[in-house]
Tab-separated table of C-alpha atoms in Angstrom:
chain	number	residue	atom	x	y	z
A	547	ALA	CA	25.932	-4.807	-14.034
A	548	GLN	CA	23.032	-6.496	-12.306
A	549	THR	CA	21.248	-4.363	-9.737
A	550	VAL	CA	18.017	-4.366	-7.741
A	551	THR	CA	16.352	-1.158	-6.556
A	552	GLN	CA	13.767	-0.900	-3.815
A	553	SER	CA	12.721	2.724	-3.597
A	554	GLN	CA	10.583	2.453	-0.455
A	555	PRO	CA	12.797	2.182	2.643
A	556	GLU	CA	9.776	1.912	4.947
A	557	MET	CA	6.066	1.268	4.600
A	558	SER	CA	3.162	0.957	6.970
A	559	VAL	CA	-0.213	-0.761	6.554
A	560	GLN	CA	-3.216	-1.400	8.747
A	561	GLU	CA	-4.010	-4.953	9.664
A	562	ALA	CA	-6.311	-6.650	7.103
A	563	GLU	CA	-5.506	-4.099	4.410
A	564	THR	CA	-3.485	-4.508	1.224
A	565	VAL	CA	-0.019	-3.152	0.572
A	566	THR	CA	2.274	-3.187	-2.464
A	567	LEU	CA	6.066	-3.144	-2.276
A	568	SER	CA	7.984	-1.941	-5.321
A	569	CYS	CA	11.069	-3.393	-6.951
A	570	THR	CA	12.907	-2.675	-10.170
A	571	TYR	CA	15.958	-4.486	-11.445
A	572	ASP	CA	18.507	-4.182	-14.171
A	573	THR	CA	20.102	-6.970	-16.153
A	574	SER	CA	21.023	-7.548	-19.762
A	575	GLU	CA	20.316	-11.255	-19.419
A	576	ASN	CA	17.097	-12.802	-20.635
A	577	ASN	CA	16.880	-15.791	-18.322
A	578	TYR	CA	16.570	-15.182	-14.631
A	579	TYR	CA	14.419	-15.841	-11.585
A	580	LEU	CA	13.002	-13.214	-9.266
A	581	PHE	CA	12.298	-13.612	-5.574
A	582	TRP	CA	10.846	-11.849	-2.602
A	583	TYR	CA	12.387	-12.776	0.728
A	584	LYS	CA	11.142	-11.788	4.176
A	585	GLN	CA	13.564	-11.126	7.032
A	586	PRO	CA	11.893	-10.844	10.453
A	587	PRO	CA	13.806	-9.601	13.515
A	588	SER	CA	15.123	-13.134	14.002
A	589	ARG	CA	17.250	-12.381	10.890
A	590	GLN	CA	16.448	-15.629	9.112
A	591	MET	CA	15.590	-15.021	5.461
A	592	ILE	CA	12.377	-16.742	4.435
A	593	LEU	CA	11.326	-17.183	0.820
A	594	VAL	CA	7.940	-15.557	0.188
A	595	ILE	CA	7.436	-16.036	-3.539
A	596	ARG	CA	9.359	-16.582	-6.758
A	597	GLN	CA	8.778	-15.829	-10.435
A	598	GLU	CA	10.399	-17.303	-13.516
A	599	ALA	CA	11.213	-14.600	-16.053
A	600	TYR	CA	10.015	-16.732	-18.962
A	601	LYS	CA	6.531	-17.032	-17.480
A	602	GLN	CA	4.077	-14.275	-18.228
A	603	GLN	CA	1.619	-15.378	-15.571
A	604	ASN	CA	2.159	-13.658	-12.252
A	605	ALA	CA	3.029	-15.930	-9.336
A	606	THR	CA	0.635	-16.221	-6.399
A	607	GLU	CA	1.190	-17.786	-2.997
A	608	ASN	CA	-1.818	-17.501	-0.694
A	609	ARG	CA	-2.013	-13.830	0.376
A	610	PHE	CA	1.090	-12.907	-1.608
A	611	SER	CA	1.141	-12.127	-5.308
A	612	VAL	CA	3.455	-10.361	-7.696
A	613	ASN	CA	3.044	-7.993	-10.608
A	614	PHE	CA	5.848	-8.892	-13.010
A	615	GLN	CA	6.420	-6.497	-15.875
A	616	LYS	CA	9.404	-7.866	-17.795
A	617	ALA	CA	9.732	-5.041	-20.311
A	618	ALA	CA	9.709	-2.476	-17.525
A	619	LYS	CA	11.943	-4.684	-15.338
A	620	SER	CA	9.510	-4.294	-12.503
A	621	PHE	CA	8.582	-6.883	-9.885
A	622	SER	CA	6.227	-5.643	-7.171
A	623	LEU	CA	4.853	-7.657	-4.259
A	624	LYS	CA	1.246	-7.354	-3.122
A	625	ILE	CA	0.294	-8.530	0.338
A	626	SER	CA	-3.440	-8.915	0.875
A	627	ASP	CA	-5.207	-9.113	4.228
A	628	SER	CA	-2.043	-7.981	6.031
A	629	GLN	CA	-1.330	-9.688	9.339
A	630	LEU	CA	0.786	-8.594	12.283
A	631	GLY	CA	3.174	-11.441	11.528
A	632	ASP	CA	3.931	-9.875	8.153
A	633	THR	CA	5.931	-7.172	9.910
A	634	ALA	CA	9.477	-7.642	8.614
A	635	MET	CA	12.095	-6.440	6.181
A	636	TYR	CA	11.278	-7.497	2.624
A	637	PHE	CA	13.995	-8.004	0.055
A	638	CYS	CA	13.614	-8.296	-3.684
A	639	ALA	CA	16.291	-10.450	-5.326
A	640	PHE	CA	17.156	-12.279	-8.515
A	641	ILE	CA	19.328	-15.089	-9.808
A	642	LEU	CA	20.722	-15.380	-13.295
A	643	THR	CA	20.236	-18.815	-14.793
A	644	PRO	CA	21.305	-21.395	-15.467
A	645	GLY	CA	24.095	-23.875	-14.926
A	646	GLY	CA	27.752	-23.043	-14.612
A	647	ALA	CA	26.789	-19.828	-12.902
A	648	THR	CA	27.018	-19.567	-9.174
A	649	ASN	CA	23.298	-18.962	-8.670
A	650	LYS	CA	24.158	-16.225	-6.231
A	651	LEU	CA	21.285	-14.029	-5.156
A	652	ILE	CA	21.494	-10.317	-5.931
A	653	PHE	CA	19.481	-8.382	-3.376
A	654	GLY	CA	17.957	-4.941	-3.148
A	655	THR	CA	18.318	-2.766	-0.055
A	656	GLY	CA	14.998	-3.827	1.401
A	657	THR	CA	11.691	-2.316	2.503
A	658	LEU	CA	10.760	-2.338	6.167
A	659	LEU	CA	7.056	-3.147	6.435
A	660	ALA	CA	5.173	-2.412	9.633
A	661	VAL	CA	1.667	-3.828	10.032
A	662	GLN	CA	-0.309	-1.744	12.493
A	663	PRO	CA	-3.088	-3.259	14.655
B	1282	GLY	CA	19.604	-31.032	10.540
B	1283	ALA	CA	16.223	-29.423	10.181
B	1284	GLY	CA	17.581	-26.101	9.024
B	1285	VAL	CA	20.769	-24.138	8.432
B	1286	SER	CA	22.523	-23.511	11.704
B	1287	GLN	CA	25.073	-20.768	12.298
B	1288	SER	CA	27.257	-20.134	15.300
B	1289	PRO	CA	27.952	-18.056	17.197
B	1290	ARG	CA	24.858	-15.918	16.948
B	1291	TYR	CA	26.782	-12.862	18.116
B	1292	LYS	CA	30.485	-12.187	18.083
B	1293	VAL	CA	32.312	-9.172	19.444
B	1294	ALA	CA	35.924	-8.790	18.404
B	1295	LYS	CA	38.575	-6.223	19.041
B	1296	ARG	CA	40.104	-4.699	15.960
B	1297	GLY	CA	42.960	-6.868	14.789
B	1298	GLN	CA	41.603	-10.119	16.176
B	1299	ASP	CA	40.890	-13.160	14.031
B	1300	VAL	CA	37.368	-14.628	14.028
B	1301	ALA	CA	35.825	-17.847	12.743
B	1302	LEU	CA	32.149	-18.185	11.894
B	1303	ARG	CA	30.558	-21.579	11.469
B	1304	CYS	CA	27.773	-22.778	9.207
B	1305	ASP	CA	26.014	-26.153	9.356
B	1306	PRO	CA	23.953	-26.520	6.174
B	1307	ILE	CA	20.902	-28.699	5.760
B	1308	SER	CA	22.019	-32.307	5.601
B	1309	GLY	CA	22.623	-33.443	2.027
B	1310	HIS	CA	22.718	-29.971	0.545
B	1311	VAL	CA	25.444	-29.691	-2.045
B	1312	SER	CA	25.614	-25.932	-2.474
B	1313	LEU	CA	26.616	-23.494	0.231
B	1314	PHE	CA	26.746	-19.707	0.078
B	1315	TRP	CA	28.067	-16.975	2.348
B	1316	TYR	CA	26.624	-13.464	2.264
B	1317	GLN	CA	27.549	-10.293	4.140
B	1318	GLN	CA	24.745	-7.964	5.264
B	1319	ALA	CA	25.832	-4.516	6.427
B	1320	LEU	CA	23.472	-2.531	8.625
B	1321	GLY	CA	20.485	-1.280	6.658
B	1322	GLN	CA	21.567	-3.042	3.479
B	1323	GLY	CA	20.661	-6.165	1.582
B	1324	PRO	CA	22.914	-9.203	1.729
B	1325	GLU	CA	25.863	-9.281	-0.635
B	1326	PHE	CA	27.422	-12.434	-1.996
B	1327	LEU	CA	30.799	-13.470	-0.640
B	1328	THR	CA	31.560	-16.994	-1.791
B	1329	TYR	CA	30.060	-20.271	-3.035
B	1330	PHE	CA	30.883	-23.947	-2.499
B	1331	GLN	CA	29.744	-26.991	-4.375
B	1332	ASN	CA	30.516	-29.817	-1.987
B	1333	GLU	CA	34.087	-29.127	-0.826
B	1334	ALA	CA	35.070	-27.123	-3.890
B	1335	GLN	CA	35.051	-23.345	-3.612
B	1336	LEU	CA	33.840	-22.438	-7.093
B	1337	ASP	CA	33.332	-18.714	-6.668
B	1338	LYS	CA	35.030	-16.370	-4.232
B	1339	SER	CA	34.547	-13.231	-6.249
B	1340	GLY	CA	32.673	-11.469	-3.460
B	1341	LEU	CA	35.322	-11.779	-0.765
B	1342	PRO	CA	36.295	-8.163	-0.005
B	1343	SER	CA	39.942	-8.762	0.787
B	1344	ASP	CA	42.539	-11.448	1.340
B	1345	ARG	CA	41.740	-11.234	5.064
B	1346	PHE	CA	38.599	-13.236	4.309
B	1347	PHE	CA	38.924	-16.965	3.887
B	1348	ALA	CA	36.300	-19.705	3.683
B	1349	GLU	CA	36.542	-23.459	3.684
B	1350	ARG	CA	34.313	-26.511	3.556
B	1351	PRO	CA	36.791	-29.372	3.820
B	1352	GLU	CA	34.368	-32.312	3.960
B	1353	GLY	CA	31.586	-30.845	1.912
B	1354	SER	CA	29.279	-30.190	4.842
B	1355	VAL	CA	30.190	-27.709	7.591
B	1356	SER	CA	31.757	-24.468	6.406
B	1357	THR	CA	33.836	-21.900	8.239
B	1358	LEU	CA	34.296	-18.269	7.279
B	1359	LYS	CA	37.449	-16.823	8.773
B	1360	ILE	CA	38.299	-13.164	8.970
B	1361	GLN	CA	41.841	-12.255	9.893
B	1362	ARG	CA	42.923	-8.992	11.512
B	1363	THR	CA	39.347	-7.749	11.764
B	1364	GLN	CA	38.588	-4.116	11.050
B	1365	GLN	CA	35.600	-1.975	11.942
B	1366	GLU	CA	34.227	-2.136	8.417
B	1367	ASP	CA	33.911	-5.913	8.820
B	1368	SER	CA	31.045	-5.337	11.269
B	1369	ALA	CA	27.984	-6.920	9.681
B	1370	VAL	CA	25.679	-9.903	9.789
B	1371	TYR	CA	27.159	-12.898	8.004
B	1372	LEU	CA	24.506	-15.150	6.500
B	1373	CYS	CA	24.969	-18.696	5.311
B	1374	ALA	CA	22.595	-20.400	2.887
B	1375	SER	CA	22.427	-23.872	1.404
B	1376	SER	CA	20.608	-25.424	-1.505
B	1377	LEU	CA	19.991	-28.993	-2.507
B	1378	ALA	CA	21.974	-29.166	-5.720
B	1379	GLN	CA	24.004	-27.143	-8.148
B	1380	GLY	CA	21.595	-24.942	-10.005
B	1381	ALA	CA	18.862	-25.311	-7.411
B	1382	LEU	CA	16.999	-22.074	-7.114
B	1383	ILE	CA	15.808	-22.133	-3.532
B	1384	GLN	CA	18.364	-21.155	-0.941
B	1385	TYR	CA	17.660	-21.829	2.720
B	1386	PHE	CA	19.183	-19.331	5.099
B	1387	GLY	CA	20.500	-19.509	8.606
B	1388	ALA	CA	19.858	-16.803	11.184
B	1389	GLY	CA	23.313	-15.360	10.674
B	1390	THR	CA	26.161	-14.266	12.900
B	1391	ARG	CA	26.239	-10.625	13.917
B	1392	LEU	CA	29.880	-9.538	14.083
B	1393	SER	CA	30.767	-6.326	15.876
B	1394	VAL	CA	34.355	-5.135	15.638
B	1395	LEU	CA	35.293	-2.575	18.276
């Protein structure tokens, strides 16, 4: 079975500081993509960053970066210089690839991040 | 349209009523997904369309749930004889093509069954 575990239900960080959100996953497949999505109170899921499992280099997107450890099946998200607008629920997710499959996202239970002024 | 649009934004139903939730995907997007997000949980997959064909409905929790996309654009998720455990946010997502990795989400419909 494919599962995603986010062990931190809630986290808090001071504005301008750095925070790391944890995620582990379980799959027997070798090809997959990993994602972090942000869900603000408006409920609309927004893609933050993605990582291809076959790439060893960690993905970076402005203030967001990941630490991908394939052997450990770990995929943490680091947010640098936290901003008030980063306050949201963050979901770790993955998709098994490729073609023929549905490409459905498998989500974790989320981490609620609060950025304090 | 500019983004995925879902309506209504909120729906309150009495137990036993039928409801219909609408999703307008991004224009030209081939793939369409429905997810169910219970309170405090991550979204869970319900069903997937490629154009008008429903290729995967493995996540539908019961035969009271039915989805359609007759012309390959707008999709409707119908829940018959609603029950309290159906209360959740229903999210719709679309992606450009089969196999495309990026899914674009709507803001969801929050269904409350009393």
